[in-house]
CSV table of C-alpha atoms and ligand atoms in Angstrom, one decimal:
chain,number,residue,atom,x,y,z
A,1,MET,CA,16.1,60.7,20.0
A,2,GLU,CA,14.2,60.2,16.7
A,3,GLU,CA,11.0,61.3,18.6
A,4,LYS,CA,12.7,64.5,19.6
A,5,ILE,CA,13.8,65.3,16.0
A,6,LYS,CA,10.3,64.6,14.8
A,7,SER,CA,8.7,67.0,17.3
A,8,PHE,CA,11.3,69.8,16.5
A,9,LEU,CA,10.6,69.3,12.8
A,10,LYS,CA,6.9,69.8,13.4
A,11,GLU,CA,7.7,72.9,15.5
A,12,ILE,CA,10.0,74.4,12.8
A,13,LYS,CA,7.4,73.8,10.1
A,14,GLU,CA,4.7,75.4,12.2
A,15,SER,CA,6.6,78.4,13.4
A,16,SER,CA,5.9,81.8,11.9
A,17,ILE,CA,8.6,84.4,11.1
A,18,ASN,CA,7.0,87.9,10.6
A,19,ASN,CA,9.8,90.3,11.2
A,20,GLU,CA,13.5,90.7,11.8
A,21,GLU,CA,13.2,89.9,15.5
A,22,ASP,CA,11.3,86.7,14.8
A,23,ALA,CA,14.0,85.7,12.4
A,24,GLU,CA,16.8,86.3,14.8
A,25,ASN,CA,15.0,84.4,17.6
A,26,PHE,CA,14.5,81.5,15.3
A,27,ARG,CA,18.1,81.4,14.3
A,28,LEU,CA,19.3,81.5,17.9
A,29,LYS,CA,16.9,78.7,18.9
A,30,TYR,CA,17.7,76.3,16.1
A,31,LEU,CA,20.8,77.2,14.2
A,32,SER,CA,23.2,79.0,16.5
A,33,LYS,CA,26.2,77.3,18.2
A,34,LYS,CA,24.2,76.9,21.3
A,35,GLY,CA,21.0,76.0,19.5
A,36,VAL,CA,18.9,72.9,19.4
A,37,ILE,CA,20.3,71.4,16.3
A,38,THR,CA,24.0,71.7,17.4
A,39,SER,CA,23.2,70.0,20.7
A,40,LEU,CA,21.3,67.2,18.8
A,41,PHE,CA,24.5,66.7,16.8
A,42,GLU,CA,26.5,66.4,20.0
A,43,GLU,CA,24.0,63.8,21.3
A,44,PHE,CA,24.2,62.0,17.9
A,45,LYS,CA,27.9,61.3,18.5
A,46,THR,CA,27.0,59.2,21.6
A,47,LEU,CA,24.6,56.9,19.7
A,48,PRO,CA,25.4,53.3,19.1
A,49,PRO,CA,26.5,52.6,15.4
A,50,GLU,CA,23.3,50.7,14.4
A,51,LEU,CA,21.1,53.8,15.1
A,52,ARG,CA,23.4,56.3,13.4
A,53,LYS,CA,22.2,55.8,9.8
A,54,SER,CA,18.5,56.6,10.2
A,55,THR,CA,19.0,59.2,13.0
A,56,GLY,CA,21.7,61.0,11.0
A,57,LYS,CA,19.4,61.2,8.0
A,58,ALA,CA,16.6,62.6,10.1
A,59,LEU,CA,19.0,65.1,11.8
A,60,ASN,CA,20.3,66.4,8.5
A,61,GLU,CA,16.7,66.8,7.2
A,62,LEU,CA,15.9,68.8,10.4
A,63,LYS,CA,18.8,71.1,9.9
A,64,GLN,CA,17.9,71.6,6.2
A,65,ALA,CA,14.3,72.4,7.2
A,66,ALA,CA,15.4,75.0,9.7
A,67,GLU,CA,17.7,76.7,7.2
A,68,GLN,CA,15.1,76.7,4.5
A,69,LYS,CA,12.5,78.2,6.8
A,70,LEU,CA,14.8,81.0,7.7
A,71,ALA,CA,15.9,81.6,4.0
A,72,GLU,CA,12.2,81.7,2.9
A,73,ALA,CA,11.3,84.2,5.6
A,74,LYS,CA,14.1,86.5,4.5
A,75,VAL,CA,13.0,86.4,0.9
A,76,ILE,CA,9.4,87.2,1.7
A,77,GLY,CA,10.5,90.0,4.1
A,78,GLN,CA,12.1,91.8,1.1
A,79,GLN,CA,9.0,91.8,-0.9
A,80,PRO,CA,7.0,95.0,-1.1
A,81,SER,CA,3.8,93.5,0.2
A,82,ALA,CA,5.5,92.3,3.3
A,83,ILE,CA,7.4,95.6,3.8
A,84,SER,CA,4.3,97.6,3.3
A,85,HIS,CA,2.5,95.4,5.8
A,86,GLN,CA,5.2,96.0,8.3
A,87,LEU,CA,6.2,99.7,7.8
A,88,THR,CA,3.5,101.7,6.0
A,89,ASP,CA,0.1,101.1,4.5
A,90,LEU,CA,0.4,102.1,0.9
A,91,SER,CA,-3.3,101.9,0.4
A,92,LEU,CA,-4.0,104.9,2.6
A,93,PRO,CA,-5.0,108.1,0.8
A,94,ALA,CA,-2.1,110.6,0.1
A,95,ASP,CA,-1.7,113.8,2.2
A,96,PRO,CA,-4.2,116.4,1.0
A,97,PHE,CA,-2.8,119.5,-0.8
A,98,THR,CA,-4.4,122.6,-2.3
A,99,LEU,CA,-3.4,124.0,-5.7
A,100,GLY,CA,-2.4,127.7,-5.8
A,101,SER,CA,-3.8,130.2,-8.3
A,102,ARG,CA,-2.8,133.2,-10.3
A,103,HIS,CA,-3.4,136.7,-8.9
A,104,PRO,CA,-6.3,138.3,-10.7
A,105,ILE,CA,-4.0,141.1,-11.8
A,106,SER,CA,-1.7,138.6,-13.5
A,107,ILE,CA,-4.7,136.9,-15.1
A,108,VAL,CA,-6.0,140.1,-16.6
A,109,LYS,CA,-2.6,141.5,-17.5
A,110,LYS,CA,-1.9,138.3,-19.5
A,111,GLN,CA,-5.3,138.4,-21.2
A,112,MET,CA,-4.6,142.1,-22.2
A,113,THR,CA,-1.1,141.5,-23.6
A,114,ASP,CA,-2.2,138.3,-25.4
A,115,ILE,CA,-4.9,140.3,-27.3
A,116,PHE,CA,-2.2,142.7,-28.6
A,117,THR,CA,0.5,140.1,-29.4
A,118,LYS,CA,-2.1,138.4,-31.6
A,119,ILE,CA,-2.0,141.4,-33.9
A,120,GLY,CA,1.7,141.8,-34.0
A,121,PHE,CA,2.6,143.9,-30.9
A,122,VAL,CA,5.8,142.7,-29.1
A,123,VAL,CA,6.0,142.8,-25.3
A,124,SER,CA,8.7,145.1,-23.9
A,125,GLU,CA,9.7,145.5,-20.2
A,126,GLY,CA,12.0,147.8,-18.4
A,127,PRO,CA,13.2,149.1,-15.0
A,128,GLU,CA,10.8,150.3,-12.3
A,129,ILE,CA,13.5,152.7,-11.0
A,130,GLU,CA,13.9,155.3,-13.7
A,131,ASP,CA,15.7,158.6,-14.5
A,132,ASP,CA,14.0,161.9,-15.2
A,133,TRP,CA,14.6,161.7,-18.9
A,134,HIS,CA,12.9,158.4,-19.6
A,135,ASN,CA,9.9,159.0,-17.3
A,136,PHE,CA,9.4,162.8,-18.1
A,137,GLY,CA,11.9,164.6,-20.3
A,138,ALA,CA,11.7,162.5,-23.4
A,139,LEU,CA,7.9,162.4,-23.0
A,140,ASN,CA,7.6,166.2,-23.5
A,141,PHE,CA,6.8,167.1,-19.9
A,142,PRO,CA,7.8,170.7,-19.4
A,143,PRO,CA,10.3,171.3,-16.5
A,144,ASN,CA,7.5,172.7,-14.2
A,145,HIS,CA,4.8,170.2,-15.0
A,146,PRO,CA,2.7,169.3,-11.9
A,147,ALA,CA,3.2,165.5,-12.5
A,148,ARG,CA,6.9,166.0,-11.7
A,149,ASP,CA,5.9,167.3,-8.3
A,150,MET,CA,6.8,165.5,-5.1
A,151,GLN,CA,3.1,165.1,-4.6
A,152,ASP,CA,2.7,162.8,-7.6
A,153,THR,CA,6.1,161.1,-7.9
A,154,PHE,CA,8.2,159.1,-5.5
A,155,PHE,CA,11.7,160.3,-5.8
A,156,ILE,CA,14.6,158.3,-4.5
A,157,GLU,CA,16.7,160.3,-1.9
A,158,SER,CA,20.0,161.6,-3.2
A,159,GLU,CA,23.1,162.9,-1.4
A,160,GLY,CA,22.0,166.6,-1.4
A,161,GLY,CA,20.8,168.4,-4.6
A,162,VAL,CA,18.4,167.1,-7.2
A,163,PRO,CA,17.3,163.5,-6.9
A,164,GLU,CA,18.6,161.5,-9.8
A,165,TRP,CA,16.2,158.5,-9.6
A,166,LEU,CA,12.5,158.0,-9.2
A,167,LEU,CA,9.9,155.2,-9.3
A,168,ARG,CA,8.3,155.2,-12.8
A,169,THR,CA,4.9,156.7,-12.9
A,170,HIS,CA,3.9,155.0,-16.2
A,171,THR,CA,5.4,152.4,-18.4
A,172,SER,CA,5.8,154.9,-21.3
A,173,SER,CA,9.4,155.0,-19.9
A,174,VAL,CA,9.9,151.5,-21.3
A,175,GLN,CA,8.6,152.6,-24.7
A,176,VAL,CA,11.0,155.6,-24.7
A,177,ARG,CA,13.8,153.0,-24.4
A,178,VAL,CA,12.3,151.0,-27.3
A,179,MET,CA,12.1,154.1,-29.5
A,180,GLU,CA,15.7,155.0,-28.6
A,181,ASN,CA,17.0,151.6,-29.6
A,182,GLN,CA,14.8,150.5,-32.5
A,183,LYS,CA,13.8,151.9,-35.9
A,184,PRO,CA,10.2,152.1,-37.0
A,185,PRO,CA,8.0,150.2,-37.7
A,186,ILE,CA,7.5,149.8,-33.9
A,187,ARG,CA,4.6,147.9,-32.4
A,188,THR,CA,5.1,147.3,-28.7
A,189,ILE,CA,3.0,146.6,-25.6
A,190,SER,CA,4.5,147.4,-22.2
A,191,PRO,CA,2.8,145.8,-19.1
A,192,GLY,CA,4.2,146.6,-15.7
A,193,ARG,CA,3.9,148.0,-12.2
A,194,VAL,CA,3.9,151.8,-11.7
A,195,TYR,CA,3.9,154.1,-8.7
A,196,ARG,CA,2.2,157.4,-7.8
A,197,ASN,CA,2.1,159.2,-4.6
A,198,GLU,CA,-1.7,159.0,-4.0
A,199,THR,CA,-3.8,158.6,-0.9
A,200,ILE,CA,-5.0,155.0,-0.8
A,201,SER,CA,-8.7,154.5,-1.3
A,202,ALA,CA,-11.2,152.2,-2.9
A,203,ARG,CA,-10.4,153.9,-6.3
A,204,ALA,CA,-6.7,154.9,-6.0
A,205,HIS,CA,-3.5,153.3,-4.8
A,206,CYS,CA,0.2,154.3,-4.6
A,207,GLN,CA,1.1,151.3,-6.8
A,208,PHE,CA,-0.9,149.8,-9.7
A,209,HIS,CA,-0.4,148.1,-13.1
A,210,GLN,CA,-0.5,149.5,-16.6
A,211,VAL,CA,-0.5,148.2,-20.1
A,212,GLU,CA,0.7,150.8,-22.6
A,213,GLY,CA,0.8,150.4,-26.3
A,214,LEU,CA,2.8,152.2,-29.0
A,215,TYR,CA,2.6,151.9,-32.8
A,216,ILE,CA,4.9,154.0,-35.0
A,217,ASP,CA,5.3,153.7,-38.8
A,218,GLU,CA,4.8,155.9,-41.9
A,219,GLY,CA,1.1,157.0,-42.3
A,220,VAL,CA,-0.3,155.8,-38.9
A,221,SER,CA,-3.5,157.7,-38.2
A,222,PHE,CA,-6.1,158.2,-35.5
A,223,ALA,CA,-8.4,155.8,-37.5
A,224,ASP,CA,-5.8,153.1,-36.9
A,225,LEU,CA,-5.9,153.9,-33.2
A,226,LYS,CA,-9.7,153.7,-33.0
A,227,GLN,CA,-9.8,150.4,-34.9
A,228,THR,CA,-7.1,148.8,-32.7
A,229,LEU,CA,-8.8,149.8,-29.5
A,230,TYR,CA,-12.2,148.7,-30.7
A,231,TYR,CA,-10.6,145.3,-31.5
A,232,PHE,CA,-9.1,145.2,-28.0
A,233,VAL,CA,-12.4,145.9,-26.1
A,234,ALA,CA,-14.4,143.5,-28.4
A,235,GLU,CA,-11.9,140.7,-27.5
A,236,MET,CA,-11.9,141.7,-23.8
A,237,PHE,CA,-15.6,142.3,-23.2
A,238,GLY,CA,-17.4,140.9,-26.2
A,239,GLU,CA,-18.7,142.2,-29.6
A,240,LYS,CA,-21.7,144.0,-28.0
A,241,ILE,CA,-19.5,146.6,-26.5
A,242,GLU,CA,-19.7,150.3,-27.7
A,243,ILE,CA,-16.9,152.9,-27.5
A,244,ARG,CA,-16.7,156.6,-27.5
A,245,PHE,CA,-13.8,159.1,-27.5
A,246,ARG,CA,-13.6,162.4,-25.6
A,247,PRO,CA,-10.9,165.0,-26.2
A,248,SER,CA,-8.3,165.2,-23.5
A,249,PHE,CA,-4.8,166.4,-22.8
A,250,PHE,CA,-1.4,164.6,-22.2
A,251,PRO,CA,2.0,166.2,-22.8
A,252,PHE,CA,3.1,163.2,-24.8
A,253,THR,CA,0.2,163.0,-27.3
A,254,GLU,CA,-1.4,165.5,-29.7
A,255,PRO,CA,-4.3,165.2,-30.2
A,256,SER,CA,-5.2,163.3,-27.0
A,257,ALA,CA,-8.4,161.5,-26.0
A,258,GLU,CA,-10.0,159.4,-23.4
A,259,MET,CA,-12.0,156.3,-24.4
A,260,ASP,CA,-15.1,155.1,-22.6
A,261,ILE,CA,-16.9,151.8,-23.1
A,262,SER,CA,-20.6,151.2,-22.7
A,263,CYS,CA,-21.1,150.0,-19.1
A,264,ILE,CA,-20.8,146.2,-19.0
A,265,ILE,CA,-22.6,146.0,-15.6
A,266,CYS,CA,-25.9,147.7,-16.6
A,267,GLU,CA,-25.4,147.6,-20.5
A,268,GLY,CA,-25.8,151.4,-20.6
A,269,LYS,CA,-29.0,151.6,-18.6
A,270,GLY,CA,-27.4,153.4,-15.7
A,271,CYS,CA,-25.9,152.0,-12.4
A,272,PRO,CA,-23.5,153.1,-9.6
A,273,VAL,CA,-20.4,151.7,-11.5
A,274,CYS,CA,-21.1,154.1,-14.5
A,275,LYS,CA,-22.5,156.8,-12.2
A,276,TYR,CA,-25.8,156.5,-14.1
A,277,SER,CA,-24.1,157.8,-17.3
A,278,GLY,CA,-24.0,154.4,-19.1
A,279,TRP,CA,-20.3,154.9,-19.9
A,280,VAL,CA,-17.1,153.9,-18.1
A,281,GLU,CA,-13.7,155.5,-18.9
A,282,ILE,CA,-11.0,152.8,-19.4
A,283,LEU,CA,-8.0,154.5,-21.1
A,284,GLY,CA,-6.1,157.5,-22.4
A,285,CYS,CA,-4.7,157.7,-25.9
A,286,GLY,CA,-3.6,159.9,-28.7
A,287,MET,CA,-1.2,160.5,-31.6
A,288,VAL,CA,2.4,160.5,-30.3
A,289,HIS,CA,3.6,164.2,-30.0
A,290,PRO,CA,6.3,165.1,-32.6
A,291,ASN,CA,8.6,166.3,-29.9
A,292,VAL,CA,8.5,162.8,-28.3
A,293,LEU,CA,9.6,161.2,-31.7
A,294,ASP,CA,12.3,163.8,-32.1
A,295,ASN,CA,13.5,163.3,-28.5
A,296,CYS,CA,14.0,159.6,-29.4
A,297,LYS,CA,15.8,160.4,-32.7
A,298,ILE,CA,12.8,159.3,-34.9
A,299,ASP,CA,12.1,161.6,-37.8
A,300,SER,CA,8.7,163.3,-37.0
A,301,ASN,CA,8.4,164.5,-40.6
A,302,LYS,CA,8.5,160.9,-41.9
A,303,TYR,CA,6.8,158.9,-39.1
A,304,THR,CA,3.6,159.2,-37.1
A,305,GLY,CA,2.4,157.0,-34.3
A,306,PHE,CA,-0.4,156.3,-31.9
A,307,ALA,CA,-0.1,155.4,-28.2
A,308,PHE,CA,-2.5,154.4,-25.4
A,309,GLY,CA,-2.3,153.6,-21.7
A,310,MET,CA,-4.7,151.8,-19.3
A,311,GLY,CA,-4.8,150.5,-15.8
A,312,VAL,CA,-4.9,146.7,-15.3
A,313,GLU,CA,-6.8,147.1,-12.0
A,314,ARG,CA,-9.5,149.1,-13.7
A,315,ILE,CA,-10.1,146.4,-16.3
A,316,ALA,CA,-9.9,143.6,-13.7
A,317,MET,CA,-12.5,145.4,-11.5
A,318,LEU,CA,-14.9,145.6,-14.5
A,319,LYS,CA,-14.3,142.0,-15.6
A,320,PHE,CA,-14.6,140.5,-12.2
A,321,ARG,CA,-17.0,143.1,-10.7
A,322,ILE,CA,-14.7,144.0,-7.8
A,323,GLY,CA,-15.7,147.2,-6.0
A,324,ASP,CA,-12.5,148.0,-4.0
A,325,LEU,CA,-9.0,148.4,-5.5
A,326,ARG,CA,-7.3,147.7,-2.2
A,327,LEU,CA,-8.4,144.0,-2.4
A,328,PHE,CA,-5.7,143.5,-5.0
A,329,PHE,CA,-2.9,144.4,-2.7
A,330,GLU,CA,-4.0,142.8,0.6
A,331,ASN,CA,-3.2,139.2,-0.1
A,332,ASP,CA,-6.4,138.0,1.6
A,333,MET,CA,-6.8,134.3,0.8
A,334,ARG,CA,-10.6,134.6,0.9
A,335,PHE,CA,-10.3,137.0,-2.0
A,336,LEU,CA,-7.5,135.4,-3.9
A,337,SER,CA,-8.8,131.8,-3.7
A,338,GLN,CA,-11.9,132.9,-5.7
A,339,PHE,CA,-9.8,133.0,-8.9
A,340,LYS,CA,-8.8,129.3,-8.7
A,341,SER,CA,-10.7,128.1,-11.8
A,342,VAL,CA,-9.4,130.9,-14.0
A,343,LEU,CA,-5.9,130.1,-15.5
B,1,LIG,C1,-3.6,156.9,-19.0
B,1,LIG,C2,-3.0,157.5,-20.2
B,1,LIG,C3,-1.5,157.2,-22.0
B,1,LIG,C4,0.3,157.1,-23.6
B,1,LIG,C5,-0.3,156.7,-22.4
B,1,LIG,C6,2.5,157.1,-24.7
B,1,LIG,C7,3.7,156.5,-24.7
B,1,LIG,C8,4.7,157.1,-25.5
B,1,LIG,C9,4.4,158.2,-26.2
B,1,LIG,C10,3.2,158.7,-26.2
B,1,LIG,CL1,6.2,156.4,-25.5
B,1,LIG,N1,2.2,158.2,-25.4
B,1,LIG,N2,1.5,156.6,-23.9
B,1,LIG,C11,-0.4,157.9,-24.4
B,1,LIG,C12,-1.6,158.4,-24.0
B,1,LIG,C13,-2.2,158.1,-22.8
B,1,LIG,O1,-2.0,156.8,-20.8
B,1,LIG,O2,-4.6,157.4,-18.5
B,1,LIG,N3,-3.1,155.8,-18.6
B,1,LIG,C14,-3.5,155.1,-17.4
């Protein structure tokens, strides 16, 4: 019998337990009620007394060895190295993923507003669905002005009669709300999406983005307007940029002007972007019309102000040299993924 115990001991020491199944088989073979060790204990009872001492000792050692082997296997099985070996290989590379990027319009819109907030302008935002007063009336549009026409403005259908709501055609509507609710000095910048009923082409779209600025205080002059806008383009396009103003007309400013910058593509030499003139129009501006101030309960005898408005797409096209406005609204990944490095 001692020979049998010896060979089982050798077997136990040499057996390998690598997973739950091995462990259970080991337990069944050696330590269960019908296992090897139980039957050896049965056999032990039949031994003559003179053999019992040494055989009993060997048998107890065999049982201990089996129990220890099983306990050790369970402890090792709970360790990460063993688990990873069995279940997953943690040394494999992680799943690949691609980072998203900001839309070019968002990038440029933020650059533009940041330039103005640095000199004390405060960002104001407002609703895209507006009433006639905030989009037209307060801004000195006469009742029959062509911009109010169905051809230019998207009106929201009403239950018979005159439509009450429209999609804002400029973010001046936000600045009207600021003037109605705050006292001068006012320095505000209004970025946002606007809508106009235009035929979609490489140069026009029925939706685009604007950044409008407004500055009202005592003694604000056209010189302040020029200096502020020069500061803006120098920050946006660099110190080498030149500007020029041409007289224009808007119902909400008097006098009104349009501002051109020297063409950043050809540096004034002449190219298709500037139509060989060396100049590119980038914004409209002027001194706030006294009627607009009065409409918003700001004393036009005491206060003056300047205002300007520009298209974000226009600036983005110049900055990134994009030839077709429609690209901004098509969500083509081949276009959008080019702006990855710019944050
Ligand atoms: C353009 C021209 C302009 C303004 C916007 C403005 C706002 C208020 C009062 C007076 Cl509340 N004016 N904004 C002034 C002149 C021009 O935008 O061509 N935008 C794309």
